PDB file of C-alpha atoms in Angstrom:
ATOM      1  CA  MET Q 267     -50.758 211.501  83.334  1.00 51.00           C
ATOM      2  CA  ASN Q 268     -49.515 209.805  86.949  1.00 53.00           C
ATOM      3  CA  THR Q 269     -47.604 213.104  87.761  1.00 55.00           C
ATOM      4  CA  LEU Q 270     -51.128 215.020  87.669  1.00 55.00           C
ATOM      5  CA  SER Q 271     -53.167 212.679  89.469  1.00 52.00           C
ATOM      6  CA  SER Q 272     -50.589 212.433  92.366  1.00 52.00           C
ATOM      7  CA  LEU Q 273     -50.429 215.760  92.743  1.00 52.00           C
ATOM      8  CA  GLU Q 274     -51.492 216.655  96.317  1.00 56.00           C
ATOM      9  CA  PHE Q 275     -52.829 219.569  98.223  1.00 60.00           C
ATOM     10  CA  LYS Q 276     -50.212 219.988 101.137  1.00 70.00           C
ATOM     11  CA  ARG Q 277     -51.940 222.660 103.220  1.00 73.00           C
ATOM     12  CA  SER Q 278     -52.630 221.216 106.606  1.00 86.00           C
ATOM     13  CA  THR Q 279     -56.161 221.797 108.231  1.00 93.00           C
ATOM     14  CA  TRP Q 280     -54.560 224.055 110.673  1.00 94.00           C
ATOM     15  CA  GLN Q 281     -53.193 226.398 108.231  1.00 93.00           C
ATOM     16  CA  THR Q 282     -56.619 226.755 106.530  1.00 94.00           C
ATOM     17  CA  ALA Q 283     -58.232 227.336 109.753  1.00 96.00           C
ATOM     18  CA  ILE Q 284     -55.447 230.142 110.754  1.00 96.00           C
ATOM     19  CA  MET Q 285     -55.655 231.985 107.518  1.00 96.00           C
ATOM     20  CA  LEU Q 286     -59.810 231.780 107.288  1.00 97.00           C
ATOM     21  CA  THR Q 287     -60.129 232.886 110.929  1.00 98.00           C
ATOM     22  CA  LEU Q 288     -57.542 235.955 110.839  1.00 98.00           C
ATOM     23  CA  GLY Q 289     -59.065 237.091 107.420  1.00 97.00           C
ATOM     24  CA  PHE Q 290     -62.424 236.963 108.839  1.00 98.00           C
ATOM     25  CA  TRP Q 291     -61.029 238.447 112.132  1.00 98.00           C
ATOM     26  CA  LEU Q 292     -59.194 241.331 110.849  1.00 98.00           C
ATOM     27  CA  SER Q 293     -61.535 242.343 108.014  1.00 97.00           C
ATOM     28  CA  ALA Q 294     -64.428 242.289 110.717  1.00 97.00           C
ATOM     29  CA  SER Q 295     -62.246 244.471 112.844  1.00 97.00           C
ATOM     30  CA  LEU Q 296     -61.610 247.169 110.076  1.00 96.00           C
ATOM     31  CA  VAL Q 297     -65.539 247.058 109.275  1.00 96.00           C
ATOM     32  CA  LEU Q 298     -66.359 247.803 112.871  1.00 94.00           C
ATOM     33  CA  ASP Q 299     -63.632 250.302 113.485  1.00 92.00           C
ATOM     34  CA  TRP Q 300     -63.790 252.139 110.048  1.00 93.00           C
ATOM     35  CA  VAL Q 301     -67.323 251.767 108.976  1.00 94.00           C
ATOM     36  CA  ILE Q 302     -69.927 251.043 111.811  1.00 90.00           C
ATOM     37  CA  MET Q 303     -68.581 252.925 114.670  1.00 87.00           C
ATOM     38  CA  PRO Q 304     -67.774 256.124 112.518  1.00 88.00           C
ATOM     39  CA  SER Q 305     -71.454 255.984 110.973  1.00 89.00           C
ATOM     40  CA  LEU Q 306     -72.927 255.874 114.416  1.00 84.00           C
ATOM     41  CA  TYR Q 307     -70.629 258.683 115.549  1.00 82.00           C
ATOM     42  CA  PHE Q 308     -71.600 260.776 112.563  1.00 87.00           C
ATOM     43  CA  ALA Q 309     -75.342 259.835 112.892  1.00 86.00           C
ATOM     44  CA  GLY Q 310     -75.345 261.705 116.240  1.00 80.00           C
ATOM     45  CA  MET Q 311     -75.429 258.635 118.248  1.00 78.00           C
ATOM     46  CA  MET Q 312     -72.957 260.066 120.516  1.00 72.00           C
ATOM     47  CA  ASN Q 313     -75.326 262.600 121.934  1.00 74.00           C
ATOM     48  CA  GLU Q 314     -77.855 259.893 122.759  1.00 76.00           C
ATOM     49  CA  ALA Q 315     -78.101 258.890 126.383  1.00 72.00           C
ATOM     50  CA  ASN Q 316     -78.087 255.308 125.715  1.00 76.00           C
ATOM     51  CA  PHE Q 317     -74.877 255.389 123.506  1.00 80.00           C
ATOM     52  CA  SER Q 318     -72.664 253.565 125.632  1.00 82.00           C
ATOM     53  CA  THR Q 319     -75.084 250.577 126.202  1.00 83.00           C
ATOM     54  CA  ALA Q 320     -75.765 250.269 122.618  1.00 84.00           C
ATOM     55  CA  GLY Q 321     -72.062 250.611 122.092  1.00 85.00           C
ATOM     56  CA  TYR Q 322     -71.384 247.971 124.947  1.00 89.00           C
ATOM     57  CA  LEU Q 323     -73.827 245.714 123.139  1.00 90.00           C
ATOM     58  CA  VAL Q 324     -72.048 245.872 119.942  1.00 90.00           C
ATOM     59  CA  PHE Q 325     -68.622 245.374 121.280  1.00 92.00           C
ATOM     60  CA  TRP Q 326     -69.725 242.596 123.658  1.00 94.00           C
ATOM     61  CA  ASN Q 327     -70.758 240.263 120.864  1.00 96.00           C
ATOM     62  CA  PHE Q 328     -67.758 241.471 118.825  1.00 96.00           C
ATOM     63  CA  ASN Q 329     -65.230 240.666 121.716  1.00 97.00           C
ATOM     64  CA  ARG Q 330     -66.795 237.338 122.089  1.00 97.00           C
ATOM     65  CA  LEU Q 331     -66.178 236.614 118.421  1.00 97.00           C
ATOM     66  CA  GLU Q 332     -62.539 238.060 118.959  1.00 98.00           C
ATOM     67  CA  LEU Q 333     -61.929 235.523 121.814  1.00 98.00           C
ATOM     68  CA  LEU Q 334     -63.003 232.598 119.814  1.00 98.00           C
ATOM     69  CA  SER Q 335     -60.898 233.768 116.787  1.00 98.00           C
ATOM     70  CA  ALA Q 336     -57.865 234.428 119.089  1.00 98.00           C
ATOM     71  CA  THR Q 337     -58.230 230.956 120.557  1.00 98.00           C
ATOM     72  CA  VAL Q 338     -58.512 229.241 117.391  1.00 98.00           C
ATOM     73  CA  VAL Q 339     -55.482 230.989 115.999  1.00 98.00           C
ATOM     74  CA  LEU Q 340     -53.371 230.110 119.051  1.00 98.00           C
ATOM     75  CA  THR Q 341     -54.624 226.397 118.960  1.00 97.00           C
ATOM     76  CA  ALA Q 342     -53.850 225.959 115.328  1.00 96.00           C
ATOM     77  CA  VAL Q 343     -50.245 227.530 115.646  1.00 96.00           C
ATOM     78  CA  LEU Q 344     -49.632 225.414 118.798  1.00 95.00           C
ATOM     79  CA  ALA Q 345     -50.677 222.327 116.480  1.00 94.00           C
ATOM     80  CA  ILE Q 346     -48.533 223.187 113.806  1.00 93.00           C
ATOM     81  CA  SER Q 347     -45.435 224.152 115.798  1.00 92.00           C
ATOM     82  CA  LYS Q 348     -45.623 220.914 117.302  1.00 91.00           C
ATOM     83  CA  THR Q 349     -45.873 218.917 114.031  1.00 89.00           C
ATOM     84  CA  LYS Q 350     -43.054 220.771 112.331  1.00 84.00           C
ATOM     85  CA  SER Q 351     -39.689 221.102 113.785  1.00 78.00           C
ATOM     86  CA  ASN Q 352     -38.461 224.081 111.871  1.00 81.00           C
ATOM     87  CA  TRP Q 353     -41.473 226.360 112.427  1.00 78.00           C
ATOM     88  CA  PRO Q 354     -40.977 229.789 113.575  1.00 83.00           C
ATOM     89  CA  LEU Q 355     -41.470 230.183 117.180  1.00 87.00           C
ATOM     90  CA  GLY Q 356     -42.321 233.912 116.973  1.00 93.00           C
ATOM     91  CA  SER Q 357     -45.578 232.761 115.633  1.00 95.00           C
ATOM     92  CA  ILE Q 358     -46.614 231.527 119.068  1.00 95.00           C
ATOM     93  CA  ALA Q 359     -45.685 234.981 120.299  1.00 96.00           C
ATOM     94  CA  LEU Q 360     -47.721 236.564 117.735  1.00 97.00           C
ATOM     95  CA  SER Q 361     -50.872 234.569 118.394  1.00 97.00           C
ATOM     96  CA  GLY Q 362     -50.277 235.032 122.290  1.00 98.00           C
ATOM     97  CA  ILE Q 363     -50.447 238.755 121.379  1.00 98.00           C
ATOM     98  CA  LEU Q 364     -53.671 238.158 119.511  1.00 98.00           C
ATOM     99  CA  LEU Q 365     -54.978 236.817 122.545  1.00 98.00           C
ATOM    100  CA  THR Q 366     -53.870 239.392 125.097  1.00 98.00           C
ATOM    101  CA  VAL Q 367     -55.176 242.059 122.877  1.00 98.00           C
ATOM    102  CA  ALA Q 368     -58.725 240.156 122.750  1.00 98.00           C
ATOM    103  CA  LEU Q 369     -58.417 239.483 126.641  1.00 98.00           C
ATOM    104  CA  LEU Q 370     -57.854 243.218 127.519  1.00 98.00           C
ATOM    105  CA  ASP Q 371     -60.595 244.438 124.945  1.00 96.00           C
ATOM    106  CA  THR Q 372     -63.162 242.090 126.278  1.00 97.00           C
ATOM    107  CA  TYR Q 373     -62.470 242.597 129.958  1.00 97.00           C
ATOM    108  CA  PHE Q 374     -60.916 245.994 130.447  1.00 96.00           C
ATOM    109  CA  LEU Q 375     -61.455 248.445 127.722  1.00 95.00           C
ATOM    110  CA  THR Q 376     -64.985 247.664 127.184  1.00 93.00           C
ATOM    111  CA  PRO Q 377     -66.315 247.618 130.499  1.00 94.00           C
ATOM    112  CA  GLN Q 378     -64.432 250.773 131.499  1.00 94.00           C
ATOM    113  CA  MET Q 379     -65.609 252.579 128.477  1.00 90.00           C
ATOM    114  CA  CYS Q 380     -69.106 251.619 129.103  1.00 88.00           C
ATOM    115  CA  ALA Q 381     -69.078 252.762 132.685  1.00 87.00           C
ATOM    116  CA  LEU Q 382     -67.479 256.036 131.814  1.00 84.00           C
ATOM    117  CA  GLY Q 383     -70.217 256.597 129.040  1.00 79.00           C
ATOM    118  CA  ALA Q 384     -73.142 255.784 131.485  1.00 76.00           C
ATOM    119  CA  ASN Q 385     -75.491 258.978 132.209  1.00 70.00           C
ATOM    120  CA  PHE Q 386     -77.059 258.644 135.666  1.00 66.00           C
ATOM    121  CA  SER Q 387     -78.040 262.169 135.932  1.00 64.00           C
ATOM    122  CA  LEU Q 388     -81.025 263.669 133.917  1.00 64.00           C
ATOM    123  CA  LEU Q 389     -79.828 267.521 134.639  1.00 65.00           C
ATOM    124  CA  THR Q 390     -76.237 267.275 133.507  1.00 64.00           C
ATOM    125  CA  SER Q 391     -74.951 267.434 129.975  1.00 62.00           C
ATOM    126  CA  ASN Q 392     -73.259 264.579 128.181  1.00 64.00           C
ATOM    127  CA  LEU Q 393     -69.847 265.770 127.972  1.00 69.00           C
ATOM    128  CA  VAL Q 394     -67.356 263.131 127.044  1.00 71.00           C
ATOM    129  CA  PRO Q 395     -64.940 262.472 130.094  1.00 76.00           C
ATOM    130  CA  PRO Q 396     -61.138 263.084 129.443  1.00 82.00           C
ATOM    131  CA  THR Q 397     -60.543 259.680 130.508  1.00 90.00           C
ATOM    132  CA  MET Q 398     -62.767 258.375 127.599  1.00 85.00           C
ATOM    133  CA  ASN Q 399     -60.143 259.933 125.102  1.00 86.00           C
ATOM    134  CA  LEU Q 400     -57.122 257.982 126.692  1.00 93.00           C
ATOM    135  CA  LEU Q 401     -59.409 254.900 126.728  1.00 92.00           C
ATOM    136  CA  HIS Q 402     -59.873 255.134 123.005  1.00 90.00           C
ATOM    137  CA  SER Q 403     -56.304 255.756 122.420  1.00 94.00           C
ATOM    138  CA  GLY Q 404     -55.602 252.683 124.134  1.00 95.00           C
ATOM    139  CA  TYR Q 405     -58.114 250.950 122.119  1.00 95.00           C
ATOM    140  CA  PHE Q 406     -56.699 252.032 118.912  1.00 95.00           C
ATOM    141  CA  LEU Q 407     -53.343 251.155 119.935  1.00 97.00           C
ATOM    142  CA  LEU Q 408     -54.244 247.483 120.735  1.00 97.00           C
ATOM    143  CA  GLU Q 409     -56.373 247.642 117.407  1.00 97.00           C
ATOM    144  CA  ALA Q 410     -53.115 248.758 115.478  1.00 97.00           C
ATOM    145  CA  LEU Q 411     -51.134 246.034 117.530  1.00 98.00           C
ATOM    146  CA  LYS Q 412     -53.922 243.356 116.544  1.00 98.00           C
ATOM    147  CA  LEU Q 413     -53.541 244.414 112.927  1.00 98.00           C
ATOM    148  CA  VAL Q 414     -49.969 244.280 112.733  1.00 98.00           C
ATOM    149  CA  ALA Q 415     -49.599 240.880 114.570  1.00 98.00           C
ATOM    150  CA  GLY Q 416     -52.678 239.435 112.494  1.00 98.00           C
ATOM    151  CA  GLY Q 417     -51.204 240.434 109.451  1.00 97.00           C
ATOM    152  CA  ILE Q 418     -47.706 239.243 109.878  1.00 97.00           C
ATOM    153  CA  LEU Q 419     -49.122 235.808 111.128  1.00 96.00           C
ATOM    154  CA  LEU Q 420     -51.528 235.653 107.946  1.00 96.00           C
ATOM    155  CA  ASN Q 421     -48.524 236.529 105.745  1.00 95.00           C
ATOM    156  CA  LEU Q 422     -46.231 233.883 107.264  1.00 93.00           C
ATOM    157  CA  TYR Q 423     -48.968 231.094 106.723  1.00 90.00           C
ATOM    158  CA  TRP Q 424     -50.069 232.383 103.316  1.00 91.00           C
ATOM    159  CA  ARG Q 425     -46.275 232.155 102.230  1.00 89.00           C
ATOM    160  CA  GLU Q 426     -46.112 228.643 103.779  1.00 82.00           C
ATOM    161  CA  ALA Q 427     -49.168 227.309 102.142  1.00 68.00           C
TER     162      ALA Q 427
END
């Protein structure tokens, strides 16, 4: 009976924070990229004059959540690497990549896409500028990088728990 009662749960609070934050963040990214934005696109919202404003509002809020999630993950990884001497240093690099992706999305890509999508003329048609396709490609490349880095980190901390 003593062996059962002395069994302890060995996962640290930081590991739990990393797993919960990464799970929320990556699943929210997938829902935004594969459910919300395509449904807005197929509903014809791309043809509306205020689409870039609505898109900016959605991404402004989501990017702030991404920044918060990235800083929680980086803080937790740094705290764990400080307490465990044999912890792989690649996890610090991966969490740094996640923060870099969140910063690029928040302060570079989202404002640029909103500025390109803004329509200030009432007489011209709403054609998508060619630069917008380049920015979308950059966005999806960063999203793929975020999903890979986040998936590797989540797998690493899941196996360690």
